[in-house]
Amino acid sequence: MQPESPMPDRTATGQVADAVKGNWVDRLAPPATRPYLRLSRADRPIGTWLLLLPCWWGLALAMLWDQSPRWGDLWIFVACGLGAWLMRGAGCTWNDITDRDIDGSVERTRSRPIPSGQVSIKQAVAYMGAQALVAFAILLTFNSAAIVLGFLSLLPVAVYPFAKRFTWWPQVFLGLAFNWGALLAWTAHTGSLHWAPVILYVAGICWTLFYDTIYAHQDAEDDALIGVKSTARLFGEASPRWLRLFLVLTLALMAVAVIVAVTPQGSGLALLLALAGLCAMGLHMAWQLRQFDPDDNALLLRLFRANRDTGLIPLIFFLVAVLA
């Protein structure tokens, strides 16, 4: 399949092939900053959303658990947004540093800043460090338990780029990194961990397996040629059955997390609202499954990006339940 627009027209000005057309980086950012913003995926905001939404889920469930929303939660909400943007950028920079040779061999990724020569390795390392330092400063505003969790999150982030070299399940490692915020945000509110965010974390990993398997099908042919592993290659024609399994596991585990979080002190109405959000989330995931076509790259990218809405749906219901 052809990318969303012909690659030569976009890469001529440094644009990345799978970026959103007409994004703010390509239109508004000063030219000198564009390669770095593209390196941190600022032109492709879906990844920030997918990292951020589990944070907000964890915060909302924490408020439902102790029935004690407070003004400090507004800072946690905002800090998670800033931290997700920065750490997604730092993580993507690290990913592109480690994958620079692989990216140059894949049609969809060869226009990224490092393989296309827009940014050197030294410049990328310096930029990664700057993003991580600012994120660290934000992390220091949380309680000590959340700070420790923030440090521990670096382990799955560091390992993920190498996972596709040694396992058919690199999406699991992505899920470990991308859903860590569910644990961190809960702890930032409550001061300690609980079974509810742990179950929510596992549910988020299943959700990541769902959306990133869809995403990985775009590169299945190139990955096979260069020996890169993924669940898309592992599942092949059986992908719809596996996606259905991940859908069911995501909803079932999130339902358990909601019940564990809400039942101690929450009202019956709050529980019903939160569970209703999961039903709506399930309908959205089922719609993606019905649309799924592993041979249509443009559709696969649209479905992947649609998971921003998938994650926003339960969040809205959770926040309404907090007020119930």
C-alpha positions as YAML, in Angstrom:
chain: A
units: angstrom
residues:
- id: 1
  name: MET
  ca: [0.00, 0.00, 0.00]
- id: 2
  name: GLN
  ca: [1.07, 3.59, -0.57]
- id: 3
  name: PRO
  ca: [1.71, 5.86, 2.43]
- id: 4
  name: GLU
  ca: [-0.73, 8.67, 3.14]
- id: 5
  name: SER
  ca: [1.08, 10.87, 0.64]
- id: 6
  name: PRO
  ca: [3.99, 10.15, -1.70]
- id: 7
  name: MET
  ca: [7.18, 9.92, 0.31]
- id: 8
  name: PRO
  ca: [9.41, 12.00, -2.00]
- id: 9
  name: ASP
  ca: [7.13, 15.02, -1.68]
- id: 10
  name: ARG
  ca: [7.28, 14.87, 2.12]
- id: 11
  name: THR
  ca: [10.87, 13.91, 2.75]
- id: 12
  name: ALA
  ca: [12.09, 16.67, 0.47]
- id: 13
  name: THR
  ca: [11.49, 19.08, 3.36]
- id: 14
  name: GLY
  ca: [12.41, 16.62, 6.10]
- id: 15
  name: GLN
  ca: [8.86, 15.47, 6.79]
- id: 16
  name: VAL
  ca: [8.40, 11.97, 8.15]
- id: 17
  name: ALA
  ca: [6.40, 9.55, 6.03]
- id: 18
  name: ASP
  ca: [3.87, 8.44, 8.65]
- id: 19
  name: ALA
  ca: [3.36, 11.83, 10.33]
- id: 20
  name: VAL
  ca: [-0.04, 13.47, 10.32]
- id: 21
  name: LYS
  ca: [-0.32, 15.62, 7.21]
- id: 22
  name: GLY
  ca: [-0.31, 19.34, 7.96]
- id: 23
  name: ASN
  ca: [0.86, 18.80, 11.55]
- id: 24
  name: TRP
  ca: [1.98, 21.79, 13.61]
- id: 25
  name: VAL
  ca: [5.68, 20.87, 13.46]
- id: 26
  name: ASP
  ca: [5.76, 20.97, 9.66]
- id: 27
  name: ARG
  ca: [3.66, 24.15, 9.52]
- id: 28
  name: LEU
  ca: [4.58, 26.28, 12.52]
- id: 29
  name: ALA
  ca: [7.77, 25.17, 14.27]
- id: 30
  name: PRO
  ca: [10.99, 27.12, 13.54]
- id: 31
  name: PRO
  ca: [12.94, 25.19, 10.88]
- id: 32
  name: ALA
  ca: [15.95, 24.58, 13.17]
- id: 33
  name: THR
  ca: [13.76, 22.81, 15.74]
- id: 34
  name: ARG
  ca: [11.84, 20.57, 13.35]
- id: 35
  name: PRO
  ca: [14.31, 17.66, 13.16]
- id: 36
  name: TYR
  ca: [14.36, 17.42, 16.96]
- id: 37
  name: LEU
  ca: [10.61, 17.70, 17.31]
- id: 38
  name: ARG
  ca: [10.24, 14.98, 14.68]
- id: 39
  name: LEU
  ca: [12.75, 12.88, 16.59]
- id: 40
  name: SER
  ca: [10.54, 13.11, 19.69]
- id: 41
  name: ARG
  ca: [7.43, 12.39, 17.56]
- id: 42
  name: ALA
  ca: [5.86, 15.78, 18.24]
- id: 43
  name: ASP
  ca: [4.46, 15.55, 14.72]
- id: 44
  name: ARG
  ca: [2.78, 12.24, 15.66]
- id: 45
  name: PRO
  ca: [0.95, 12.89, 18.94]
- id: 46
  name: ILE
  ca: [-0.83, 9.54, 19.18]
- id: 47
  name: GLY
  ca: [2.09, 7.99, 21.08]
- id: 48
  name: THR
  ca: [1.90, 10.68, 23.77]
- id: 49
  name: TRP
  ca: [-1.80, 9.97, 24.17]
- id: 50
  name: LEU
  ca: [-1.19, 6.24, 24.50]
- id: 51
  name: LEU
  ca: [1.43, 6.87, 27.19]
- id: 52
  name: LEU
  ca: [-0.67, 9.48, 28.99]
- id: 53
  name: LEU
  ca: [-4.08, 7.82, 29.13]
- id: 54
  name: PRO
  ca: [-3.08, 4.99, 31.53]
- id: 55
  name: CYS
  ca: [-1.69, 7.72, 33.85]
- id: 56
  name: TRP
  ca: [-5.05, 9.47, 33.88]
- id: 57
  name: TRP
  ca: [-6.88, 6.14, 34.33]
- id: 58
  name: GLY
  ca: [-4.75, 5.43, 37.40]
- id: 59
  name: LEU
  ca: [-5.36, 8.87, 38.86]
- id: 60
  name: ALA
  ca: [-9.12, 8.66, 38.29]
- id: 61
  name: LEU
  ca: [-9.33, 5.19, 39.86]
- id: 62
  name: ALA
  ca: [-7.29, 6.41, 42.84]
- id: 63
  name: MET
  ca: [-9.79, 9.19, 43.42]
- id: 64
  name: LEU
  ca: [-12.62, 6.67, 43.16]
- id: 65
  name: TRP
  ca: [-10.86, 4.37, 45.61]
- id: 66
  name: ASP
  ca: [-10.36, 6.83, 48.47]
- id: 67
  name: GLN
  ca: [-13.22, 9.18, 47.53]
- id: 68
  name: SER
  ca: [-10.83, 12.05, 48.19]
- id: 69
  name: PRO
  ca: [-10.21, 14.20, 45.11]
- id: 70
  name: ARG
  ca: [-8.19, 17.28, 46.01]
- id: 71
  name: TRP
  ca: [-6.64, 20.32, 44.38]
- id: 72
  name: GLY
  ca: [-3.23, 18.63, 44.27]
- id: 73
  name: ASP
  ca: [-4.68, 16.15, 41.80]
- id: 74
  name: LEU
  ca: [-4.87, 18.94, 39.23]
- id: 75
  name: TRP
  ca: [-1.08, 19.16, 39.32]
- id: 76
  name: ILE
  ca: [-0.77, 15.37, 39.03]
- id: 77
  name: PHE
  ca: [-3.10, 15.55, 36.02]
- id: 78
  name: VAL
  ca: [-1.04, 18.31, 34.35]
- id: 79
  name: ALA
  ca: [2.33, 16.82, 35.39]
- id: 80
  name: CYS
  ca: [1.38, 13.49, 33.84]
- id: 81
  name: GLY
  ca: [0.66, 15.30, 30.58]
- id: 82
  name: LEU
  ca: [3.97, 17.13, 30.59]
- id: 83
  name: GLY
  ca: [5.87, 14.04, 31.70]
- id: 84
  name: ALA
  ca: [4.23, 11.86, 29.07]
- id: 85
  name: TRP
  ca: [5.18, 14.31, 26.33]
- id: 86
  name: LEU
  ca: [8.77, 14.52, 27.53]
- id: 87
  name: MET
  ca: [9.33, 10.85, 28.29]
- id: 88
  name: ARG
  ca: [7.66, 9.72, 25.09]
- id: 89
  name: GLY
  ca: [10.04, 12.06, 23.30]
- id: 90
  name: ALA
  ca: [13.06, 10.76, 25.20]
- id: 91
  name: GLY
  ca: [11.96, 7.16, 24.66]
- id: 92
  name: CYS
  ca: [11.42, 7.66, 20.94]
- id: 93
  name: THR
  ca: [14.82, 9.33, 20.67]
- id: 94
  name: TRP
  ca: [16.40, 6.33, 22.40]
- id: 95
  name: ASN
  ca: [14.44, 4.00, 20.14]
- id: 96
  name: ASP
  ca: [15.66, 5.80, 17.01]
- id: 97
  name: ILE
  ca: [19.26, 5.78, 18.23]
- id: 98
  name: THR
  ca: [19.21, 2.01, 18.75]
- id: 99
  name: ASP
  ca: [17.17, 1.33, 15.59]
- id: 100
  name: ARG
  ca: [18.98, 3.66, 13.20]
- id: 101
  name: ASP
  ca: [20.18, 0.83, 10.94]
- id: 102
  name: ILE
  ca: [16.84, -0.99, 10.97]
- id: 103
  name: ASP
  ca: [14.89, 2.22, 10.29]
- id: 104
  name: GLY
  ca: [16.99, 2.88, 7.23]
- id: 105
  name: SER
  ca: [15.87, -0.47, 5.78]
- id: 106
  name: VAL
  ca: [12.13, 0.01, 6.32]
- id: 107
  name: GLU
  ca: [10.07, 2.07, 3.88]
- id: 108
  name: ARG
  ca: [7.89, 3.70, 6.55]
- id: 109
  name: THR
  ca: [10.77, 4.71, 8.84]
- id: 110
  name: ARG
  ca: [13.69, 5.60, 6.57]
- id: 111
  name: SER
  ca: [12.54, 9.26, 6.53]
- id: 112
  name: ARG
  ca: [13.02, 9.62, 10.32]
- id: 113
  name: PRO
  ca: [15.58, 12.25, 11.39]
- id: 114
  name: ILE
  ca: [18.52, 9.93, 12.18]
- id: 115
  name: PRO
  ca: [18.46, 7.58, 9.15]
- id: 116
  name: SER
  ca: [17.68, 10.52, 6.85]
- id: 117
  name: GLY
  ca: [20.66, 12.47, 8.21]
- id: 118
  name: GLN
  ca: [18.76, 15.39, 9.77]
- id: 119
  name: VAL
  ca: [20.14, 14.68, 13.27]
- id: 120
  name: SER
  ca: [23.48, 13.12, 14.26]
- id: 121
  name: ILE
  ca: [23.82, 10.49, 16.99]
- id: 122
  name: LYS
  ca: [25.57, 12.97, 19.32]
- id: 123
  name: GLN
  ca: [22.83, 15.53, 18.82]
- id: 124
  name: ALA
  ca: [20.18, 12.88, 19.46]
- id: 125
  name: VAL
  ca: [21.86, 11.74, 22.70]
- id: 126
  name: ALA
  ca: [22.07, 15.33, 23.95]
- id: 127
  name: TYR
  ca: [18.42, 15.96, 23.09]
- id: 128
  name: MET
  ca: [17.35, 12.74, 24.82]
- id: 129
  name: GLY
  ca: [19.21, 13.78, 27.96]
- id: 130
  name: ALA
  ca: [17.62, 17.23, 27.98]
- id: 131
  name: GLN
  ca: [14.11, 15.77, 27.73]
- id: 132
  name: ALA
  ca: [14.81, 13.26, 30.50]
- id: 133
  name: LEU
  ca: [16.22, 15.93, 32.83]
- id: 134
  name: VAL
  ca: [13.13, 18.12, 32.53]
- id: 135
  name: ALA
  ca: [10.91, 15.08, 33.11]
- id: 136
  name: PHE
  ca: [13.01, 14.23, 36.19]
- id: 137
  name: ALA
  ca: [12.42, 17.73, 37.58]
- id: 138
  name: ILE
  ca: [8.68, 17.21, 37.22]
- id: 139
  name: LEU
  ca: [8.89, 13.77, 38.86]
- id: 140
  name: LEU
  ca: [10.55, 15.34, 41.92]
- id: 141
  name: THR
  ca: [7.30, 17.20, 42.68]
- id: 142
  name: PHE
  ca: [5.61, 13.87, 43.51]
- id: 143
  name: ASN
  ca: [5.82, 11.87, 46.73]
- id: 144
  name: SER
  ca: [8.79, 9.58, 47.38]
- id: 145
  name: ALA
  ca: [7.00, 6.36, 46.42]
- id: 146
  name: ALA
  ca: [6.01, 7.82, 43.04]
- id: 147
  name: ILE
  ca: [9.58, 9.06, 42.49]
- id: 148
  name: VAL
  ca: [10.90, 5.52, 43.03]
- id: 149
  name: LEU
  ca: [8.37, 4.17, 40.55]
- id: 150
  name: GLY
  ca: [9.42, 6.83, 38.08]
- id: 151
  name: PHE
  ca: [13.03, 5.65, 38.26]
- id: 152
  name: LEU
  ca: [11.98, 2.01, 37.86]
- id: 153
  name: SER
  ca: [10.07, 2.89, 34.69]
- id: 154
  name: LEU
  ca: [13.40, 3.50, 32.94]
- id: 155
  name: LEU
  ca: [14.11, -0.25, 32.85]
- id: 156
  name: PRO
  ca: [11.33, -1.27, 30.41]
- id: 157
  name: VAL
  ca: [11.97, 1.92, 28.42]
- id: 158
  name: ALA
  ca: [15.63, 0.98, 28.02]
- id: 159
  name: VAL
  ca: [14.92, -2.64, 27.07]
- id: 160
  name: TYR
  ca: [12.03, -2.13, 24.64]
- id: 161
  name: PRO
  ca: [14.01, -1.13, 21.50]
- id: 162
  name: PHE
  ca: [15.97, -4.38, 21.71]
- id: 163
  name: ALA
  ca: [12.96, -6.65, 22.33]
- id: 164
  name: LYS
  ca: [12.15, -7.17, 18.65]
- id: 165
  name: ARG
  ca: [15.62, -8.68, 18.24]
- id: 166
  name: PHE
  ca: [15.11, -11.51, 20.76]
- id: 167
  name: THR
  ca: [11.36, -12.13, 21.14]
- id: 168
  name: TRP
  ca: [8.26, -12.44, 18.99]
- id: 169
  name: TRP
  ca: [6.43, -10.44, 21.67]
- id: 170
  name: PRO
  ca: [8.08, -6.97, 21.66]
- id: 171
  name: GLN
  ca: [4.61, -5.49, 22.11]
- id: 172
  name: VAL
  ca: [4.62, -6.87, 25.67]
- id: 173
  name: PHE
  ca: [7.72, -4.82, 26.44]
- id: 174
  name: LEU
  ca: [6.08, -1.76, 24.89]
- id: 175
  name: GLY
  ca: [3.07, -2.38, 27.12]
- id: 176
  name: LEU
  ca: [5.29, -2.66, 30.20]
- id: 177
  name: ALA
  ca: [6.73, 0.77, 29.42]
- id: 178
  name: PHE
  ca: [3.65, 2.56, 28.12]
- id: 179
  name: ASN
  ca: [1.29, 1.62, 30.95]
- id: 180
  name: TRP
  ca: [3.64, 2.28, 33.87]
- id: 181
  name: GLY
  ca: [1.87, 5.58, 34.42]
- id: 182
  name: ALA
  ca: [-1.17, 3.73, 35.81]
- id: 183
  name: LEU
  ca: [1.01, 2.66, 38.76]
- id: 184
  name: LEU
  ca: [2.79, 6.00, 39.07]
- id: 185
  name: ALA
  ca: [-0.29, 8.27, 38.98]
- id: 186
  name: TRP
  ca: [-2.19, 6.10, 41.49]
- id: 187
  name: THR
  ca: [0.82, 6.26, 43.82]
- id: 188
  name: ALA
  ca: [1.23, 10.01, 43.30]
- id: 189
  name: HIS
  ca: [-2.33, 10.43, 44.64]
- id: 190
  name: THR
  ca: [-2.39, 7.78, 47.38]
- id: 191
  name: GLY
  ca: [1.25, 7.43, 48.43]
- id: 192
  name: SER
  ca: [1.35, 3.66, 47.94]
- id: 193
  name: LEU
  ca: [0.46, 0.89, 45.50]
- id: 194
  name: HIS
  ca: [-2.66, -1.29, 45.60]
- id: 195
  name: TRP
  ca: [-4.01, -4.26, 43.69]
- id: 196
  name: ALA
  ca: [-6.35, -2.05, 41.65]
- id: 197
  name: PRO
  ca: [-3.61, -0.18, 39.74]
- id: 198
  name: VAL
  ca: [-1.61, -3.39, 39.31]
- id: 199
  name: ILE
  ca: [-4.60, -5.05, 37.63]
- id: 200
  name: LEU
  ca: [-5.19, -1.88, 35.61]
- id: 201
  name: TYR
  ca: [-1.53, -2.03, 34.53]
- id: 202
  name: VAL
  ca: [-1.92, -5.58, 33.21]
- id: 203
  name: ALA
  ca: [-5.13, -4.54, 31.43]
- id: 204
  name: GLY
  ca: [-3.20, -1.71, 29.78]
- id: 205
  name: ILE
  ca: [-0.57, -4.17, 28.55]
- id: 206
  name: CYS
  ca: [-3.34, -6.19, 26.88]
- id: 207
  name: TRP
  ca: [-4.64, -2.99, 25.29]
- id: 208
  name: THR
  ca: [-1.13, -2.25, 23.99]
- id: 209
  name: LEU
  ca: [-0.97, -5.74, 22.48]
- id: 210
  name: PHE
  ca: [-4.25, -4.93, 20.71]
- id: 211
  name: TYR
  ca: [-3.31, -1.58, 19.19]
- id: 212
  name: ASP
  ca: [0.37, -2.23, 18.54]
- id: 213
  name: THR
  ca: [-0.29, -5.53, 16.77]
- id: 214
  name: ILE
  ca: [-2.52, -3.54, 14.43]
- id: 215
  name: TYR
  ca: [0.28, -0.99, 14.00]
- id: 216
  name: ALA
  ca: [2.97, -3.64, 13.44]
- id: 217
  name: HIS
  ca: [1.13, -5.11, 10.45]
- id: 218
  name: GLN
  ca: [2.24, -2.05, 8.45]
- id: 219
  name: ASP
  ca: [5.85, -3.26, 8.61]
- id: 220
  name: ALA
  ca: [5.31, -7.03, 8.52]
- id: 221
  name: GLU
  ca: [6.83, -7.54, 5.07]
- id: 222
  name: ASP
  ca: [9.88, -5.34, 5.71]
- id: 223
  name: ASP
  ca: [10.34, -6.88, 9.17]
- id: 224
  name: ALA
  ca: [10.38, -10.35, 7.63]
- id: 225
  name: LEU
  ca: [13.11, -9.32, 5.18]
- id: 226
  name: ILE
  ca: [15.40, -7.89, 7.85]
- id: 227
  name: GLY
  ca: [14.58, -10.42, 10.59]
- id: 228
  name: VAL
  ca: [12.72, -8.17, 13.02]
- id: 229
  name: LYS
  ca: [10.14, -9.95, 15.19]
- id: 230
  name: SER
  ca: [6.63, -8.77, 16.10]
- id: 231
  name: THR
  ca: [3.25, -10.14, 17.13]
- id: 232
  name: ALA
  ca: [1.97, -9.17, 13.68]
- id: 233
  name: ARG
  ca: [4.43, -11.59, 12.09]
- id: 234
  name: LEU
  ca: [3.85, -14.20, 14.77]
- id: 235
  name: PHE
  ca: [0.06, -14.20, 14.45]
- id: 236
  name: GLY
  ca: [-0.16, -13.71, 10.68]
- id: 237
  name: GLU
  ca: [-3.60, -14.62, 9.38]
- id: 238
  name: ALA
  ca: [-4.71, -15.53, 12.90]
- id: 239
  name: SER
  ca: [-4.35, -11.90, 14.03]
- id: 240
  name: PRO
  ca: [-8.12, -11.24, 14.25]
- id: 241
  name: ARG
  ca: [-8.52, -14.08, 16.76]
- id: 242
  name: TRP
  ca: [-5.64, -12.77, 18.86]
- id: 243
  name: LEU
  ca: [-6.96, -9.20, 18.68]
- id: 244
  name: ARG
  ca: [-10.32, -10.46, 19.93]
- id: 245
  name: LEU
  ca: [-8.57, -12.17, 22.85]
- id: 246
  name: PHE
  ca: [-6.69, -8.98, 23.74]
- id: 247
  name: LEU
  ca: [-9.96, -7.04, 23.57]
- id: 248
  name: VAL
  ca: [-11.65, -9.41, 26.01]
- id: 249
  name: LEU
  ca: [-8.68, -9.48, 28.39]
- id: 250
  name: THR
  ca: [-8.41, -5.67, 28.37]
- id: 251
  name: LEU
  ca: [-12.05, -5.20, 29.31]
- id: 252
  name: ALA
  ca: [-12.20, -8.05, 31.82]
- id: 253
  name: LEU
  ca: [-9.10, -6.91, 33.69]
- id: 254
  name: MET
  ca: [-10.16, -3.25, 33.65]
- id: 255
  name: ALA
  ca: [-13.54, -4.30, 35.04]
- id: 256
  name: VAL
  ca: [-11.82, -6.13, 37.90]
- id: 257
  name: ALA
  ca: [-9.63, -3.09, 38.58]
- id: 258
  name: VAL
  ca: [-12.70, -0.84, 38.65]
- id: 259
  name: ILE
  ca: [-14.59, -3.14, 41.01]
- id: 260
  name: VAL
  ca: [-11.60, -3.44, 43.35]
- id: 261
  name: ALA
  ca: [-11.11, 0.34, 43.36]
- id: 262
  name: VAL
  ca: [-14.72, 1.47, 43.68]
- id: 263
  name: THR
  ca: [-16.45, -1.03, 45.94]
- id: 264
  name: PRO
  ca: [-14.74, -0.16, 49.26]
- id: 265
  name: GLN
  ca: [-16.09, 3.40, 49.48]
- id: 266
  name: GLY
  ca: [-17.69, 4.35, 46.17]
- id: 267
  name: SER
  ca: [-21.40, 4.46, 45.44]
- id: 268
  name: GLY
  ca: [-23.31, 2.00, 43.30]
- id: 269
  name: LEU
  ca: [-23.87, 4.78, 40.78]
- id: 270
  name: ALA
  ca: [-20.12, 5.42, 40.53]
- id: 271
  name: LEU
  ca: [-19.50, 1.72, 39.91]
- id: 272
  name: LEU
  ca: [-22.18, 1.56, 37.21]
- id: 273
  name: LEU
  ca: [-20.80, 4.65, 35.47]
- id: 274
  name: ALA
  ca: [-17.24, 3.32, 35.48]
- id: 275
  name: LEU
  ca: [-18.33, -0.06, 34.13]
- id: 276
  name: ALA
  ca: [-20.46, 1.66, 31.49]
- id: 277
  name: GLY
  ca: [-17.30, 3.38, 30.30]
- id: 278
  name: LEU
  ca: [-15.71, -0.01, 29.76]
- id: 279
  name: CYS
  ca: [-18.71, -1.16, 27.72]
- id: 280
  name: ALA
  ca: [-18.33, 1.90, 25.50]
- id: 281
  name: MET
  ca: [-14.59, 1.26, 25.21]
- id: 282
  name: GLY
  ca: [-15.31, -2.33, 24.18]
- id: 283
  name: LEU
  ca: [-17.66, -1.19, 21.42]
- id: 284
  name: HIS
  ca: [-14.95, 1.08, 20.06]
- id: 285
  name: MET
  ca: [-12.38, -1.73, 20.07]
- id: 286
  name: ALA
  ca: [-14.91, -4.08, 18.42]
- id: 287
  name: TRP
  ca: [-15.40, -1.47, 15.68]
- id: 288
  name: GLN
  ca: [-11.63, -1.49, 15.07]
- id: 289
  name: LEU
  ca: [-11.65, -5.27, 14.89]
- id: 290
  name: ARG
  ca: [-14.42, -5.25, 12.29]
- id: 291
  name: GLN
  ca: [-12.47, -2.73, 10.18]
- id: 292
  name: PHE
  ca: [-9.13, -4.54, 10.48]
- id: 293
  name: ASP
  ca: [-7.45, -5.39, 7.16]
- id: 294
  name: PRO
  ca: [-3.78, -6.40, 7.45]
- id: 295
  name: ASP
  ca: [-3.14, -5.49, 3.80]
- id: 296
  name: ASP
  ca: [-4.37, -1.88, 4.01]
- id: 297
  name: ASN
  ca: [-1.58, 0.18, 5.56]
- id: 298
  name: ALA
  ca: [-3.47, 3.47, 5.49]
- id: 299
  name: LEU
  ca: [-6.38, 1.83, 7.34]
- id: 300
  name: LEU
  ca: [-4.02, 0.21, 9.86]
- id: 301
  name: LEU
  ca: [-2.52, 3.60, 10.68]
- id: 302
  name: ARG
  ca: [-5.98, 5.15, 11.10]
- id: 303
  name: LEU
  ca: [-7.09, 2.34, 13.40]
- id: 304
  name: PHE
  ca: [-3.94, 2.68, 15.48]
- id: 305
  name: ARG
  ca: [-4.52, 6.41, 15.87]
- id: 306
  name: ALA
  ca: [-8.17, 5.77, 16.78]
- id: 307
  name: ASN
  ca: [-6.97, 4.29, 20.06]
- id: 308
  name: ARG
  ca: [-6.67, 7.78, 21.49]
- id: 309
  name: ASP
  ca: [-10.47, 7.80, 21.52]
- id: 310
  name: THR
  ca: [-10.51, 4.23, 22.81]
- id: 311
  name: GLY
  ca: [-8.62, 5.34, 25.89]
- id: 312
  name: LEU
  ca: [-10.46, 8.63, 26.36]
- id: 313
  name: ILE
  ca: [-13.85, 6.92, 26.53]
- id: 314
  name: PRO
  ca: [-13.39, 5.13, 29.89]
- id: 315
  name: LEU
  ca: [-11.50, 8.12, 31.29]
- id: 316
  name: ILE
  ca: [-14.52, 10.38, 30.74]
- id: 317
  name: PHE
  ca: [-16.78, 7.88, 32.50]
- id: 318
  name: PHE
  ca: [-14.28, 7.47, 35.37]
- id: 319
  name: LEU
  ca: [-14.15, 11.23, 35.93]
- id: 320
  name: VAL
  ca: [-17.95, 11.49, 35.91]
- id: 321
  name: ALA
  ca: [-18.05, 8.62, 38.41]
- id: 322
  name: VAL
  ca: [-15.71, 10.57, 40.70]
- id: 323
  name: LEU
  ca: [-18.39, 13.27, 40.88]
- id: 324
  name: ALA
  ca: [-21.25, 10.80, 41.35]
...
